[in-house]
CSV table of C-alpha atoms in Angstrom, one decimal:
chain,number,residue,atom,x,y,z
A,1,UNK,CA,14.4,21.2,32.6
A,2,UNK,CA,17.9,22.0,33.6
A,3,UNK,CA,18.3,18.1,33.2
A,4,UNK,CA,21.4,17.1,31.0
A,5,UNK,CA,21.6,15.2,28.1
A,6,UNK,CA,22.5,11.4,29.1
A,7,UNK,CA,25.5,11.8,27.8
A,8,UNK,CA,25.5,7.6,27.0
A,9,UNK,CA,23.2,8.1,24.2
A,10,UNK,CA,23.8,5.9,21.2
A,11,UNK,CA,27.3,6.2,20.1
A,12,UNK,CA,27.7,9.6,20.0
A,13,UNK,CA,30.4,11.4,21.7
A,14,UNK,CA,29.8,14.6,24.3
A,15,UNK,CA,31.1,17.0,23.2
A,16,UNK,CA,31.8,20.9,24.4
A,17,UNK,CA,32.8,23.8,22.6
A,18,UNK,CA,36.1,25.2,23.5
A,19,UNK,CA,38.4,22.3,23.2
A,20,UNK,CA,41.3,23.8,25.1
A,21,UNK,CA,44.6,23.7,22.3
A,22,UNK,CA,42.3,24.0,19.3
A,23,UNK,CA,42.7,27.1,17.8
A,24,UNK,CA,42.9,28.5,13.1
A,25,UNK,CA,46.6,27.4,13.5
A,26,UNK,CA,45.8,23.2,14.4
A,27,UNK,CA,42.3,23.6,12.4
A,28,UNK,CA,44.7,24.7,9.1
A,29,UNK,CA,47.5,22.6,9.4
A,30,UNK,CA,45.0,19.4,10.3
A,31,UNK,CA,42.9,20.1,6.9
A,32,UNK,CA,45.9,21.3,4.8
A,33,UNK,CA,47.8,17.9,6.4
A,34,UNK,CA,44.6,16.1,5.6
A,35,UNK,CA,43.5,16.7,2.4
A,36,UNK,CA,47.7,16.3,1.0
A,37,UNK,CA,46.7,12.9,2.1
A,38,UNK,CA,43.0,13.0,-0.1
A,39,UNK,CA,45.0,13.5,-3.1
A,40,UNK,CA,47.5,11.4,-3.1
A,41,UNK,CA,44.8,8.3,-2.4
A,42,UNK,CA,44.1,6.4,-4.5
A,43,UNK,CA,41.1,5.4,-3.5
A,44,UNK,CA,39.3,9.1,-3.1
A,45,UNK,CA,41.6,10.4,-4.3
A,46,UNK,CA,39.8,10.4,-7.5
A,47,UNK,CA,36.6,11.5,-6.2
A,48,UNK,CA,37.5,14.8,-5.0
A,49,UNK,CA,40.0,15.4,-8.0
A,50,UNK,CA,36.8,14.9,-10.1
A,51,UNK,CA,34.8,17.5,-8.6
A,52,UNK,CA,37.6,19.8,-7.5
A,53,UNK,CA,40.1,19.7,-10.7
A,54,UNK,CA,43.7,21.1,-10.1
A,55,UNK,CA,42.8,24.2,-7.7
A,56,UNK,CA,43.0,23.3,-4.7
A,57,UNK,CA,43.2,26.9,-2.9
A,58,UNK,CA,39.3,27.8,-2.5
A,59,UNK,CA,38.6,24.2,-1.5
A,60,UNK,CA,40.7,24.3,1.6
A,61,UNK,CA,40.1,27.4,2.2
A,62,UNK,CA,36.5,26.7,2.4
A,63,UNK,CA,37.3,23.1,4.9
A,64,UNK,CA,39.3,26.0,7.2
A,65,UNK,CA,36.2,28.0,7.5
A,66,UNK,CA,34.1,24.6,8.1
A,67,UNK,CA,36.0,23.4,10.9
A,68,UNK,CA,36.9,26.5,12.4
A,69,UNK,CA,33.0,27.0,12.4
A,70,UNK,CA,32.9,23.0,14.3
A,71,UNK,CA,35.1,23.3,16.5
A,72,UNK,CA,35.2,27.0,17.4
A,73,UNK,CA,31.7,28.1,16.8
A,74,UNK,CA,33.2,31.1,14.5
A,75,UNK,CA,30.4,30.8,12.3
A,76,UNK,CA,32.5,31.2,9.5
A,77,UNK,CA,31.2,28.6,6.9
A,78,UNK,CA,27.8,29.0,5.1
A,79,UNK,CA,27.1,26.3,3.3
A,80,UNK,CA,24.7,23.2,2.3
A,81,UNK,CA,26.8,19.7,2.5
A,82,UNK,CA,24.4,17.8,2.7
A,83,UNK,CA,23.0,18.8,-1.1
A,84,UNK,CA,26.9,19.0,-2.2
A,85,UNK,CA,27.6,14.9,-1.2
A,86,UNK,CA,24.3,14.5,-2.4
A,87,UNK,CA,24.9,15.1,-6.0
A,88,UNK,CA,28.0,12.8,-6.0
A,89,UNK,CA,25.7,9.6,-6.7
A,90,UNK,CA,28.5,6.7,-6.6
A,91,UNK,CA,29.9,7.6,-3.8
A,92,UNK,CA,28.9,5.0,-1.3
A,93,UNK,CA,30.0,3.8,2.4
A,94,UNK,CA,33.4,3.1,1.5
A,95,UNK,CA,33.9,6.3,0.6
A,96,UNK,CA,33.0,7.9,4.1
A,97,UNK,CA,34.8,5.4,5.5
A,98,UNK,CA,38.4,5.8,4.0
A,99,UNK,CA,37.6,9.5,4.7
A,100,UNK,CA,37.8,8.5,8.0
A,101,UNK,CA,41.1,7.0,8.4
A,102,UNK,CA,42.4,9.2,6.9
A,103,UNK,CA,41.3,12.0,8.6
A,104,UNK,CA,41.8,9.8,12.3
A,105,UNK,CA,45.4,9.3,11.3
A,106,UNK,CA,46.3,12.7,10.1
A,107,UNK,CA,44.9,13.9,13.8
A,108,UNK,CA,46.7,11.4,15.8
A,109,UNK,CA,49.9,12.6,13.9
A,110,UNK,CA,49.5,16.3,14.4
A,111,UNK,CA,47.4,17.0,17.4
A,112,UNK,CA,47.6,16.0,21.6
A,113,UNK,CA,45.2,13.3,22.1
A,114,UNK,CA,42.2,14.4,23.3
A,115,UNK,CA,42.7,17.5,20.8
A,116,UNK,CA,42.5,14.8,18.0
A,117,UNK,CA,39.7,13.2,19.8
A,118,UNK,CA,37.4,16.4,19.7
A,119,UNK,CA,37.7,16.4,15.6
A,120,UNK,CA,37.9,12.5,15.0
A,121,UNK,CA,34.1,12.7,17.3
A,122,UNK,CA,32.5,15.8,15.0
A,123,UNK,CA,34.3,14.0,11.7
A,124,UNK,CA,32.3,10.2,13.2
A,125,UNK,CA,28.8,12.5,13.7
A,126,UNK,CA,29.0,14.6,10.2
A,127,UNK,CA,29.9,11.7,8.2
A,128,UNK,CA,27.6,9.4,9.8
A,129,UNK,CA,24.8,12.1,8.9
A,130,UNK,CA,25.3,13.3,5.7
A,131,UNK,CA,25.2,9.2,4.6
A,132,UNK,CA,21.9,8.4,5.7
A,133,UNK,CA,20.4,12.0,4.5
A,134,UNK,CA,21.9,10.6,1.3
A,135,UNK,CA,20.4,7.8,1.2
A,136,UNK,CA,17.2,9.3,2.2
A,137,UNK,CA,17.6,11.2,-1.2
A,138,UNK,CA,15.0,9.8,-4.5
A,139,UNK,CA,19.2,11.3,-6.3
A,140,UNK,CA,21.7,9.4,-4.7
A,141,UNK,CA,19.3,6.5,-4.3
A,142,UNK,CA,19.0,6.0,-7.7
A,143,UNK,CA,22.6,4.3,-7.9
A,144,UNK,CA,22.0,0.9,-7.2
A,145,UNK,CA,24.7,0.6,-5.4
A,146,UNK,CA,24.4,2.9,-2.9
A,147,UNK,CA,24.9,2.0,0.8
A,148,UNK,CA,21.1,2.8,2.2
A,149,UNK,CA,22.1,2.2,5.9
A,150,UNK,CA,25.3,3.4,6.8
A,151,UNK,CA,25.5,5.4,9.9
A,152,UNK,CA,22.1,3.2,11.5
B,1,UNK,CA,20.7,12.3,13.2
B,2,UNK,CA,19.7,15.5,13.6
B,3,UNK,CA,19.6,17.6,16.8
B,4,UNK,CA,16.1,18.6,17.4
B,5,UNK,CA,14.3,21.9,19.3
B,6,UNK,CA,12.1,21.1,21.8
B,7,UNK,CA,9.4,23.0,25.1
B,8,UNK,CA,12.7,24.9,26.4
B,9,UNK,CA,12.4,27.4,23.2
B,10,UNK,CA,8.9,28.2,23.1
B,11,UNK,CA,8.5,32.1,24.1
B,12,UNK,CA,12.5,32.2,24.8
B,13,UNK,CA,13.4,32.4,21.2
B,14,UNK,CA,17.0,33.7,21.8
B,15,UNK,CA,18.3,32.3,18.2
B,16,UNK,CA,22.0,31.9,19.7
B,17,UNK,CA,22.1,28.9,17.4
B,18,UNK,CA,21.2,30.6,15.2
B,19,UNK,CA,24.7,32.7,14.7
B,20,UNK,CA,26.9,29.1,14.4
B,21,UNK,CA,25.2,26.7,12.7
B,22,UNK,CA,27.0,25.9,9.8
B,23,UNK,CA,24.6,24.4,7.9
B,24,UNK,CA,21.6,27.2,8.3
B,25,UNK,CA,19.1,24.6,8.8
B,26,UNK,CA,17.0,26.7,11.8
B,27,UNK,CA,13.6,27.8,10.4
B,28,UNK,CA,11.4,30.5,12.4
B,29,UNK,CA,8.5,30.5,13.9
B,30,UNK,CA,6.9,33.4,15.5
B,31,UNK,CA,7.8,31.8,19.2
B,32,UNK,CA,10.8,28.9,18.6
B,33,UNK,CA,13.1,28.0,16.2
B,34,UNK,CA,12.7,24.3,14.8
B,35,UNK,CA,15.3,22.3,13.1
B,36,UNK,CA,15.3,21.1,9.3
B,37,UNK,CA,15.8,17.4,10.2
B,38,UNK,CA,17.6,16.7,6.4
B,39,UNK,CA,19.6,19.4,6.7
B,40,UNK,CA,21.0,19.2,9.7
B,41,UNK,CA,24.8,18.0,9.4
B,42,UNK,CA,25.0,16.6,13.5
B,43,UNK,CA,27.8,19.1,14.0
B,44,UNK,CA,26.5,19.5,17.8
B,45,UNK,CA,27.8,23.3,17.6
B,46,UNK,CA,24.4,24.6,18.8
B,47,UNK,CA,23.2,22.5,21.2
B,48,UNK,CA,25.5,24.1,24.5
B,49,UNK,CA,24.9,27.4,22.5
B,50,UNK,CA,21.6,27.5,23.6
B,51,UNK,CA,20.5,29.8,27.2
B,52,UNK,CA,17.7,27.7,27.4
B,53,UNK,CA,19.1,24.0,26.8
B,54,UNK,CA,16.0,23.6,24.4
B,55,UNK,CA,18.4,21.3,21.9
B,56,UNK,CA,19.0,17.9,22.1
B,57,UNK,CA,19.8,15.5,20.2
B,58,UNK,CA,17.4,12.7,18.6
B,59,UNK,CA,18.9,10.2,20.9
B,60,UNK,CA,17.4,11.4,23.4
B,61,UNK,CA,14.0,9.2,24.3
B,62,UNK,CA,11.1,10.3,24.4
B,63,UNK,CA,11.4,13.7,21.5
B,64,UNK,CA,9.4,11.8,19.4
B,65,UNK,CA,6.8,14.4,18.8
B,66,UNK,CA,9.3,17.2,18.6
B,67,UNK,CA,11.4,15.4,15.9
B,68,UNK,CA,7.7,14.9,14.3
B,69,UNK,CA,7.3,19.2,14.8
B,70,UNK,CA,10.4,20.7,13.5
B,71,UNK,CA,10.2,17.8,10.8
B,72,UNK,CA,7.1,19.8,9.7
B,73,UNK,CA,7.3,23.7,10.6
B,74,UNK,CA,10.5,23.1,8.7
B,75,UNK,CA,9.2,23.0,5.8
B,76,UNK,CA,6.1,26.1,6.6
B,77,UNK,CA,8.9,28.5,8.0
B,78,UNK,CA,11.4,30.6,6.6
B,79,UNK,CA,15.0,30.3,7.1
B,80,UNK,CA,16.7,31.9,9.7
B,81,UNK,CA,20.8,32.4,9.0
B,82,UNK,CA,21.5,35.7,11.4
B,83,UNK,CA,20.3,36.0,15.3
B,84,UNK,CA,17.7,39.2,15.6
B,85,UNK,CA,16.5,40.3,19.0
B,86,UNK,CA,14.8,37.7,21.9
B,87,UNK,CA,11.2,38.4,23.2
B,88,UNK,CA,11.6,41.3,25.3
B,89,UNK,CA,9.8,38.5,28.3
B,90,UNK,CA,12.3,35.6,27.0
B,91,UNK,CA,13.7,35.5,30.3
B,92,UNK,CA,10.7,35.0,32.1
B,93,UNK,CA,9.4,32.2,30.3
B,94,UNK,CA,13.3,30.7,30.2
B,95,UNK,CA,13.0,27.4,32.4
B,96,UNK,CA,8.5,26.9,32.4
B,97,UNK,CA,8.2,23.6,32.5
B,98,UNK,CA,5.2,22.6,29.1
B,99,UNK,CA,4.8,25.9,27.6
B,100,UNK,CA,3.7,23.9,24.2
B,101,UNK,CA,-0.3,23.1,25.4
B,102,UNK,CA,-0.6,26.9,25.9
B,103,UNK,CA,2.2,28.6,24.6
B,104,UNK,CA,3.7,26.9,21.1
B,105,UNK,CA,2.2,29.1,18.2
B,106,UNK,CA,2.2,27.7,14.7
B,107,UNK,CA,2.1,31.3,12.8
B,108,UNK,CA,5.8,31.7,11.1
B,109,UNK,CA,8.6,33.8,12.4
B,110,UNK,CA,10.6,36.6,10.8
B,111,UNK,CA,7.5,39.0,9.7
């Protein structure tokens, strides 16, 4: 019953809630700085631009809610990111990898190392999960170049 | 990859997980919850929230039957997005081992 989850489980970081040093202000700074980088990025910038256009306000607010839910268990975000990503048929593993590179850079630029590590650990898990979910969806696999083994 | 609800949830069904899940991927049976494996984004927020320690990562060994059960009943039971009232005797069942054979109900919850 009280057997703890073994800490060494395949590639999954041990993450606890209430990471010291995370608050709404840090989340906001990270989200805004990160997506400023994303918009400038020649590889994934256009992917976001195609969906979001020029009005980034709502998306930034949504992403602040998302990270608040994930890091602070605030429950503010409610949505279905799996379905949203699965609709983007051209998405490949390389897009997720680039996203993660930019996210890691931004987190380490703005946050103390332990806080950055907590954000990145969650981002890694979520990116892997989204890719796996997409790989199993018929619509996502209709694109022949779609990465089908991402995250395995 | 997903998180999985296991035996410890049966007859406890505290539902704290539902409040924190950002993607509403919990489904409600009469006396336990399950996670839809295709909807879980592996954010891990729910795991430490469970007072009964019933939620595990699917990378933990020996959870195959629970993975199957979660996947099967997530398709049959109604989605739950807000915490309800736990069973009156929830605390009495918390910590009882191997509840599935005698206590698991396959009926949908939220009725």
